[in-house]
mmCIF file of C-alpha atoms in Angstrom:
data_model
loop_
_atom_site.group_PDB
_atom_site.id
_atom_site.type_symbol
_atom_site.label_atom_id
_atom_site.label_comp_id
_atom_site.label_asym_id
_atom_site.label_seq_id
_atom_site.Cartn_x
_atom_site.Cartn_y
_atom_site.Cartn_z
ATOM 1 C CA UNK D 1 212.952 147.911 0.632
ATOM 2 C CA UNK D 2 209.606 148.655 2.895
ATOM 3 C CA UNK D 3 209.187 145.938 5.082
ATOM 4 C CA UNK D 4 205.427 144.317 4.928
ATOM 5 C CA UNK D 5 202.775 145.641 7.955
ATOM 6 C CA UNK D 6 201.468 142.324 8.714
ATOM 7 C CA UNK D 7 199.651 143.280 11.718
ATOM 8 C CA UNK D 8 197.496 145.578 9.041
ATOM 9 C CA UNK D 9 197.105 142.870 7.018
ATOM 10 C CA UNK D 10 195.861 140.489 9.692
ATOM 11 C CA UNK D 11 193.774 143.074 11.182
ATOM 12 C CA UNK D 12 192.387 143.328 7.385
ATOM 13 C CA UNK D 13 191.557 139.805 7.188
ATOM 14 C CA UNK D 14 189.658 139.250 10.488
ATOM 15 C CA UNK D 15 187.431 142.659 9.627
ATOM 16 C CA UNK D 16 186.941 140.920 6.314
ATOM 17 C CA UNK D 17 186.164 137.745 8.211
ATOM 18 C CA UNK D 18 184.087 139.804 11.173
ATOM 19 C CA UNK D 19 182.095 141.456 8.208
ATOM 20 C CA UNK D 20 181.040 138.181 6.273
ATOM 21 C CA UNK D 21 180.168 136.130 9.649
ATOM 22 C CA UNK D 22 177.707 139.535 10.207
ATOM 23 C CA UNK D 23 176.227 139.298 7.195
ATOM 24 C CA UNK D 24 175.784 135.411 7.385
ATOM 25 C CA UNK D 25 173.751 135.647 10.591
ATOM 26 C CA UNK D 26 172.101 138.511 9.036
ATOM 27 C CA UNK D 27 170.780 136.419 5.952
ATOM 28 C CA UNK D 28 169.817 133.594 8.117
ATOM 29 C CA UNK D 29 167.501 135.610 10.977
ATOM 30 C CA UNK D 30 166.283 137.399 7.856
ATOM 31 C CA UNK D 31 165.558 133.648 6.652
ATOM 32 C CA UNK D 32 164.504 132.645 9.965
ATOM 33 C CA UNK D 33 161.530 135.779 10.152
ATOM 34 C CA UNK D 34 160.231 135.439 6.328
ATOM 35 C CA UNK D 35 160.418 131.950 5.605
ATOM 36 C CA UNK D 36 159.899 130.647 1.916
ATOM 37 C CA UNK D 37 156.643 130.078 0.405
ATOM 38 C CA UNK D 38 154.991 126.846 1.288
ATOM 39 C CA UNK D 39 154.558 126.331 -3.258
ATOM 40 C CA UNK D 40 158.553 125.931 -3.415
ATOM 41 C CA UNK D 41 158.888 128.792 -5.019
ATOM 42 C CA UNK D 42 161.578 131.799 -4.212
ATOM 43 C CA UNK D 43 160.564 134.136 -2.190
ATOM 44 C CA UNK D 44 163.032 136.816 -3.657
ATOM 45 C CA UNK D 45 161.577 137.106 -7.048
ATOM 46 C CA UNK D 46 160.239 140.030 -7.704
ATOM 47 C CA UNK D 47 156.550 141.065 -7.374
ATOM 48 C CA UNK D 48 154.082 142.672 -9.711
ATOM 49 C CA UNK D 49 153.048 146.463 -8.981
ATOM 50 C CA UNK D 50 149.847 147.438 -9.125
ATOM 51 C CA UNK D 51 150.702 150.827 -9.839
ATOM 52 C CA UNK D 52 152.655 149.630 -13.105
ATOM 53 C CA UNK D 53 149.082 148.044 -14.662
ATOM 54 C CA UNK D 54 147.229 151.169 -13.556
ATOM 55 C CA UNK D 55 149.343 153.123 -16.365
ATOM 56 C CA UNK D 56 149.036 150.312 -18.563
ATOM 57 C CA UNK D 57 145.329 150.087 -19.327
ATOM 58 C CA UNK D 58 143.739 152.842 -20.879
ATOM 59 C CA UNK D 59 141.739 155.575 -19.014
ATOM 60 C CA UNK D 60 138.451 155.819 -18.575
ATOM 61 C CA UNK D 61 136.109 158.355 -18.251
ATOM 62 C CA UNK D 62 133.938 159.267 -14.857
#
């Protein structure tokens, strides 16, 4: 029987743990730079395009 790499597996774990700590401080300078709304709502809902309504209402003639 194969005996079990745990140096890989450590290694594995502290990329996994390098990776999320990244993308914590990521999330809060990204937090930090666009802060929420001052109405309390989310800021990560998504917005209404303009370009959407354009094709929407009919056309009319110049």
């Amino acid at each position: 029987m194969a005996k079990t790499n745990f140096q890989y597996e450590k290694r594995q774990k502290e990329l996994e743990k390098k990776k999320k700590a990244e993308e914590k401080a990521r999330r809060k300078l990204e937090a930090k730079n666009n802060p929420k709304p001052a109405d309390g709502s989310e800021g990560d809902e998504p917005e209404a395009d303009d370009a959407d309504d354009a094709n929407d209402a009919p056309a009319q003639p110049q």
